[in-house]
Amino acid sequence: MKKLDYIIVGQGIAGSLLAYKLLKADKKIIVLNDESLPTSSQVAGGIFNPITGKNLDKTWLADKIFPYLKDFYLSLEKEFNATFYHETNLYRPFANEEQQKHFMRLTDEYDLGNYIKIISANNTEYSAITNTLGGLHTSFAGWVNVPKMIENFRIHFRNREVYQAEKFVHEALEVSENEVIYKDIEAKRIIFCEGYYASQNPFFNWIPFNPAKGETFLADVEGYNIAEIVNQGSWIIPLGNGKCRIGSTYVWDKLDWETTESGRALISSKIDKFLLPSYKITNQEAGIRPTTKDRRPFMGNHPLHNNVYVFNGLGTKGVSLAPFFAEEMLCFLEKNKVLMSESNIKRFYSLYSL
Ligand SMILES: Cc1cc2nc3c(=O)[nH]c(=O)nc-3n(C[C@H](O)[C@H](O)[C@H](O)COP(=O)(O)OP(=O)(O)OC[C@H]3O[C@@H](n4cnc5c(N)ncnc54)[C@H](O)[C@@H]3O)c2cc1C
């Protein structure tokens, strides 16, 4: 038997960051990941944005998690000698005069000075989009190339011989008071980081996900030269040389991993309202976000088994939430730190029945 501290199931953003932090804390781990499954992390736009929505809401814990994520990703890039963190900032052109007035009023009313700057109309930097009313520029925003980062984590884990590409079979797990046994592995604890697939996990199929399918596409946009992410109902991420990732849709009632004509048409109809050059779609992708009903992560231990854990529910914001909450999870596991009540799955224990 291999004797370990932790088994981690899943190597999306959640599993990768947590496994990385446990390794840094000198824990003996193994990451089991089914590489044949489509995943949310592989199709994520990777945007992080502290000010979102129709009412310019400051993201939950923005003042804490944004400085944290920046330091985390930059030091990770250094360690892996790779580039995947792009602090491009984000531009929201006003869609109409009503929205312009609304946003200007909110910018005045709220203390968003650190994050938001007003850009005047017809600024030449934005000649590739309709910008007749100006817009809002958000700092501390950008995107992470998530598939590239995950690939770098995989190399890191493989080099340390702590990674196995295999499907975890829940029925084969034996749980006793002091250990868990899976095939030839005996570990003190197991942590499930399975994204949307947690709905098929017999230990955690009772936690209330509100999964949302999303689609994006890649496009070659003629002469596109805007350096920031542009967002007006749909977003455009500049990948360089006129290549852009464009998205995304939200669908709650037909959950599968297939791309659709209707998804593509919906995204196109939104960007056609403000993108001026012609573009050619080169690829389309679909995924299921592990979104939760109360929009907060799922963290903590199973109601009956103190050595069976979950780290999930990163929803639409895996890139901004994962660094901070992987650290929270580490401190909870190794330093007895109490989890924030908003993210602790204790809040749903009443839904669990044997
Ligand atoms: C279209 C779209 C756009 C998005 N855009 C953004 C964005 O701009 N910014 C942002 O922050 N977030 C975005 N997201 C959300 C983001 O993708 C998620 O928050 C994040 O990827 C969730 O990561 P995860 O590790 O929890 O799940 P996943 O990435 O789904 O990873 C789960 C892992 O578990 C493995 N697994 C599952 N079951 C088993 C098993 N039985 N055995 C072994 N392995 C198993 C899978 O193979 C997978 O590797 C987007 C999502 C979609 C779909």
Short mmCIF file of C-alpha atoms in Angstrom, two decimals, residues 34-315:
data_model
loop_
_atom_site.label_atom_id
_atom_site.label_comp_id
_atom_site.label_asym_id
_atom_site.label_seq_id
_atom_site.Cartn_x
_atom_site.Cartn_y
_atom_site.Cartn_z
CA ASP A 34 -9.86 11.45 -15.61
CA GLU A 35 -8.34 13.06 -18.70
CA SER A 36 -11.07 11.71 -20.97
CA LEU A 37 -13.73 14.03 -19.52
CA PRO A 38 -14.54 17.47 -20.92
CA THR A 39 -14.04 20.06 -18.16
CA SER A 40 -15.08 23.57 -17.28
CA SER A 41 -11.47 24.69 -16.83
CA GLN A 42 -10.58 23.71 -20.42
CA VAL A 43 -13.15 26.12 -21.91
CA ALA A 44 -13.07 28.96 -19.37
CA GLY A 45 -12.50 32.44 -20.76
CA GLY A 46 -10.40 32.89 -17.63
CA ILE A 47 -11.55 36.47 -17.00
CA PHE A 48 -11.09 38.05 -13.59
CA ASN A 49 -12.99 41.29 -13.08
CA PRO A 50 -13.59 43.04 -9.75
CA ILE A 51 -16.58 45.12 -10.94
CA THR A 52 -19.39 43.23 -12.66
CA GLY A 53 -23.03 43.29 -13.69
CA LYS A 54 -25.63 45.86 -14.62
CA ASN A 55 -25.13 47.69 -11.34
CA LEU A 56 -21.34 47.75 -11.21
CA ASP A 57 -21.27 45.43 -8.22
CA LYS A 58 -17.96 44.95 -6.52
CA THR A 59 -17.26 41.18 -6.60
CA TRP A 60 -17.62 39.38 -3.26
CA LEU A 61 -14.38 39.92 -1.24
CA ALA A 62 -12.82 41.84 -4.18
CA ASP A 63 -10.49 43.93 -1.98
CA LYS A 64 -9.03 40.73 -0.51
CA ILE A 65 -9.06 38.26 -3.37
CA PHE A 66 -7.80 40.49 -6.21
CA PRO A 67 -4.47 41.51 -4.62
CA TYR A 68 -4.08 37.87 -3.56
CA LEU A 69 -4.70 36.40 -7.01
CA LYS A 70 -2.25 38.75 -8.67
CA ASP A 71 0.62 37.82 -6.32
CA PHE A 72 -0.29 34.15 -6.60
CA TYR A 73 -0.39 33.92 -10.40
CA LEU A 74 2.71 36.06 -10.88
CA SER A 75 4.77 33.91 -8.53
CA LEU A 76 3.40 30.77 -10.18
CA GLU A 77 4.45 32.06 -13.60
CA LYS A 78 7.95 32.62 -12.23
CA GLU A 79 8.14 29.17 -10.71
CA PHE A 80 6.83 27.42 -13.84
CA ASN A 81 8.76 29.74 -16.19
CA ALA A 82 5.57 30.18 -18.22
CA THR A 83 3.16 32.99 -19.10
CA PHE A 84 -0.56 32.63 -18.50
CA TYR A 85 -1.58 35.68 -16.39
CA HIS A 86 -2.63 38.70 -18.49
CA GLU A 87 -3.60 41.84 -16.57
CA THR A 88 -5.10 43.54 -19.61
CA ASN A 89 -7.82 45.48 -17.74
CA LEU A 90 -11.33 45.65 -19.19
CA TYR A 91 -13.34 48.18 -21.16
CA ARG A 92 -17.13 48.47 -21.12
CA PRO A 93 -18.38 50.80 -23.87
CA PHE A 94 -21.75 52.35 -22.97
CA ALA A 95 -24.48 50.56 -24.94
CA ASN A 96 -26.84 53.58 -24.97
CA GLU A 97 -27.47 56.92 -23.26
CA GLU A 98 -29.60 55.36 -20.55
CA GLN A 99 -26.81 52.96 -19.56
CA GLN A 100 -24.29 55.79 -19.76
CA LYS A 101 -26.32 57.87 -17.26
CA HIS A 102 -26.87 54.86 -15.00
CA PHE A 103 -23.17 53.92 -14.92
CA MET A 104 -22.05 57.54 -14.42
CA ARG A 105 -24.44 57.88 -11.47
CA LEU A 106 -23.22 54.61 -9.90
CA THR A 107 -19.58 55.61 -10.38
CA ASP A 108 -20.33 58.84 -8.52
CA GLU A 109 -22.34 57.20 -5.77
CA TYR A 110 -20.10 54.24 -4.97
CA ASP A 111 -16.50 54.43 -4.00
CA LEU A 112 -15.16 52.70 -7.13
CA GLY A 113 -12.32 55.15 -7.73
CA ASN A 114 -9.64 52.47 -7.35
CA TYR A 115 -11.20 50.33 -10.01
CA ILE A 116 -13.14 52.46 -12.51
CA LYS A 117 -12.12 55.28 -14.83
CA ILE A 118 -14.40 57.01 -17.37
CA ILE A 119 -13.19 57.00 -20.98
CA SER A 120 -14.40 59.70 -23.34
CA ALA A 121 -16.25 59.03 -26.58
CA ASN A 122 -14.51 58.21 -29.86
CA ASN A 123 -11.16 57.48 -28.24
CA THR A 124 -8.96 56.26 -31.12
CA GLU A 125 -7.69 53.28 -29.12
CA TYR A 126 -11.11 51.71 -29.58
CA SER A 127 -11.56 52.21 -33.31
CA ALA A 128 -12.45 48.50 -33.75
CA ILE A 129 -15.69 48.94 -31.79
CA THR A 130 -18.61 51.35 -31.66
CA ASN A 131 -17.57 53.82 -28.99
CA THR A 132 -19.68 56.89 -29.69
CA LEU A 133 -20.62 57.39 -26.02
CA GLY A 134 -17.38 56.40 -24.30
CA GLY A 135 -17.33 53.83 -21.53
CA LEU A 136 -15.81 52.52 -18.32
CA HIS A 137 -12.30 51.23 -17.91
CA THR A 138 -11.83 48.67 -15.10
CA SER A 139 -8.38 48.17 -13.55
CA PHE A 140 -7.20 44.97 -11.80
CA ALA A 141 -9.03 42.96 -14.47
CA GLY A 142 -7.67 40.58 -17.08
CA TRP A 143 -7.60 36.91 -17.96
CA VAL A 144 -5.69 33.74 -17.21
CA ASN A 145 -4.97 31.19 -19.93
CA VAL A 146 -6.46 28.40 -17.83
CA PRO A 147 -5.71 25.39 -20.10
CA LYS A 148 -2.06 26.48 -20.31
CA MET A 149 -1.84 26.89 -16.53
CA ILE A 150 -3.48 23.47 -15.96
CA GLU A 151 -1.00 21.89 -18.38
CA ASN A 152 1.88 23.45 -16.42
CA PHE A 153 0.45 22.13 -13.15
CA ARG A 154 0.20 18.67 -14.73
CA ILE A 155 3.87 18.73 -15.69
CA HIS A 156 4.71 19.92 -12.15
CA PHE A 157 2.72 17.03 -10.62
CA ARG A 158 4.07 14.43 -13.05
CA ASN A 159 7.66 15.52 -12.32
CA ARG A 160 6.99 14.90 -8.64
CA GLU A 161 5.26 11.57 -9.40
CA VAL A 162 2.05 12.68 -7.69
CA TYR A 163 -0.30 12.46 -10.70
CA GLN A 164 -2.26 9.56 -12.16
CA ALA A 165 -4.53 9.87 -15.20
CA GLU A 166 -7.45 7.67 -14.21
CA LYS A 167 -11.16 7.72 -13.51
CA PHE A 168 -11.93 7.58 -9.80
CA VAL A 169 -14.60 4.97 -9.01
CA HIS A 170 -16.46 6.11 -5.91
CA GLU A 171 -17.82 2.66 -5.08
CA ALA A 172 -14.26 1.37 -4.64
CA LEU A 173 -13.49 3.85 -1.84
CA GLU A 174 -13.40 2.43 1.69
CA VAL A 175 -13.86 5.02 4.40
CA SER A 176 -13.09 4.30 8.04
CA GLU A 177 -12.60 6.60 10.99
CA ASN A 178 -8.86 7.14 10.59
CA GLU A 179 -8.19 6.58 6.91
CA VAL A 180 -9.54 6.11 3.41
CA ILE A 181 -8.46 3.24 1.19
CA TYR A 182 -8.63 3.35 -2.59
CA LYS A 183 -7.11 0.44 -4.51
CA ASP A 184 -3.44 0.40 -3.40
CA ILE A 185 -3.58 3.82 -1.73
CA GLU A 186 -4.10 4.38 1.97
CA ALA A 187 -4.57 8.07 2.80
CA LYS A 188 -5.55 10.09 5.83
CA ARG A 189 -8.00 12.15 3.78
CA ILE A 190 -9.64 12.46 0.37
CA ILE A 191 -10.72 15.73 -1.28
CA PHE A 192 -13.13 15.77 -4.20
CA CYS A 193 -12.53 18.58 -6.74
CA GLU A 194 -14.70 17.26 -9.56
CA GLY A 195 -16.45 20.40 -10.77
CA TYR A 196 -19.89 19.68 -12.24
CA TYR A 197 -19.24 15.89 -12.04
CA ALA A 198 -19.74 16.09 -8.26
CA SER A 199 -23.43 15.61 -9.05
CA GLN A 200 -22.49 11.95 -9.75
CA ASN A 201 -20.49 11.56 -6.53
CA PRO A 202 -22.47 9.51 -3.97
CA PHE A 203 -20.80 11.40 -1.09
CA PHE A 204 -21.71 14.86 -2.37
CA ASN A 205 -24.62 14.52 -4.82
CA TRP A 206 -26.87 16.33 -2.34
CA ILE A 207 -25.10 19.71 -2.43
CA PRO A 208 -27.19 22.24 -4.35
CA PHE A 209 -25.47 23.08 -7.62
CA ASN A 210 -27.20 25.32 -10.13
CA PRO A 211 -25.00 24.31 -13.09
CA ALA A 212 -24.90 26.59 -16.11
CA LYS A 213 -23.79 25.50 -19.56
CA GLY A 214 -21.72 28.04 -21.47
CA GLU A 215 -20.34 28.36 -24.97
CA THR A 216 -17.52 30.46 -26.43
CA PHE A 217 -15.79 30.66 -29.78
CA LEU A 218 -12.40 31.59 -31.18
CA ALA A 219 -12.31 34.03 -34.09
CA ASP A 220 -9.87 35.78 -36.38
CA VAL A 221 -10.91 39.44 -36.33
CA GLU A 222 -9.50 41.53 -39.15
CA GLY A 223 -7.05 44.18 -37.88
CA TYR A 224 -8.24 43.87 -34.25
CA ASN A 225 -5.90 45.91 -32.05
CA ILE A 226 -7.67 46.58 -28.72
CA ALA A 227 -5.40 45.47 -25.89
CA GLU A 228 -8.11 45.25 -23.21
CA ILE A 229 -10.96 42.80 -22.80
CA VAL A 230 -14.07 44.47 -24.21
CA ASN A 231 -17.40 43.65 -22.59
CA GLN A 232 -20.85 44.75 -23.60
CA GLY A 233 -23.21 41.86 -22.86
CA SER A 234 -20.65 39.53 -24.45
CA TRP A 235 -16.89 39.76 -24.09
CA ILE A 236 -13.93 39.76 -26.46
CA ILE A 237 -10.55 38.64 -25.11
CA PRO A 238 -7.60 39.67 -27.32
CA LEU A 239 -5.22 36.72 -27.76
CA GLY A 240 -2.84 38.60 -30.10
CA ASN A 241 -2.43 38.82 -33.90
CA GLY A 242 -6.15 39.44 -34.41
CA LYS A 243 -7.13 36.21 -32.66
CA CYS A 244 -9.87 36.61 -30.07
CA ARG A 245 -11.86 34.43 -27.70
CA ILE A 246 -15.49 35.55 -27.64
CA GLY A 247 -18.28 34.51 -25.29
CA SER A 248 -20.31 33.45 -23.55
CA THR A 249 -23.78 31.98 -23.11
CA TYR A 250 -25.67 30.85 -19.99
CA VAL A 251 -28.12 27.95 -20.23
CA TRP A 252 -29.58 26.17 -17.20
CA ASP A 253 -32.04 23.72 -18.73
CA LYS A 254 -30.09 21.68 -21.29
CA LEU A 255 -26.90 20.53 -19.63
CA ASP A 256 -24.48 18.82 -21.97
CA TRP A 257 -20.99 19.50 -23.33
CA GLU A 258 -22.02 19.93 -26.97
CA THR A 259 -21.61 23.13 -28.99
CA THR A 260 -24.77 24.44 -30.67
CA GLU A 261 -25.76 26.60 -33.62
CA SER A 262 -28.02 28.63 -31.31
CA GLY A 263 -25.15 29.34 -28.89
CA ARG A 264 -22.96 30.56 -31.72
CA ALA A 265 -25.77 32.71 -33.16
CA LEU A 266 -26.53 34.28 -29.76
CA ILE A 267 -22.92 35.30 -29.13
CA SER A 268 -22.60 36.64 -32.70
CA SER A 269 -25.80 38.68 -32.39
CA LYS A 270 -24.44 40.35 -29.24
CA ILE A 271 -20.98 41.23 -30.53
CA ASP A 272 -22.31 42.32 -33.92
CA LYS A 273 -23.85 45.27 -32.05
CA PHE A 274 -20.44 46.76 -31.25
CA LEU A 275 -17.63 44.93 -33.08
CA LEU A 276 -16.85 46.71 -36.37
CA PRO A 277 -14.37 44.54 -38.39
CA SER A 278 -15.50 41.30 -39.98
CA TYR A 279 -14.45 38.06 -38.27
CA LYS A 280 -14.15 34.36 -39.03
CA ILE A 281 -15.07 31.80 -36.37
CA THR A 282 -12.34 29.16 -36.17
CA ASN A 283 -13.44 27.01 -33.23
CA GLN A 284 -16.33 26.70 -30.78
CA GLU A 285 -16.37 25.18 -27.27
CA ALA A 286 -18.93 24.33 -24.60
CA GLY A 287 -18.69 23.52 -20.91
CA ILE A 288 -20.70 23.26 -17.70
CA ARG A 289 -19.88 25.69 -14.90
CA PRO A 290 -20.07 24.30 -11.34
CA THR A 291 -22.34 27.17 -10.31
CA THR A 292 -24.09 27.12 -6.94
CA LYS A 293 -27.50 28.39 -5.89
CA ASP A 294 -26.09 30.97 -3.47
CA ARG A 295 -23.03 31.77 -5.65
CA ARG A 296 -20.59 30.76 -2.96
CA PRO A 297 -18.02 27.91 -3.01
CA PHE A 298 -18.62 24.47 -1.53
CA MET A 299 -15.89 23.67 0.96
CA GLY A 300 -15.57 21.41 3.95
CA ASN A 301 -16.13 17.87 5.08
CA HIS A 302 -18.88 15.33 4.61
CA PRO A 303 -21.50 15.41 7.41
CA LEU A 304 -20.66 11.83 8.51
CA HIS A 305 -17.07 11.34 7.40
CA ASN A 306 -14.46 13.66 8.86
CA ASN A 307 -11.84 12.55 6.34
CA VAL A 308 -13.92 13.05 3.16
CA TYR A 309 -13.84 16.62 1.80
CA VAL A 310 -15.07 18.73 -1.07
CA PHE A 311 -13.55 21.80 -2.76
CA ASN A 312 -15.94 22.90 -5.48
CA GLY A 313 -18.63 25.41 -6.45
CA LEU A 314 -16.25 27.95 -8.01
CA GLY A 315 -19.04 28.78 -10.43
#
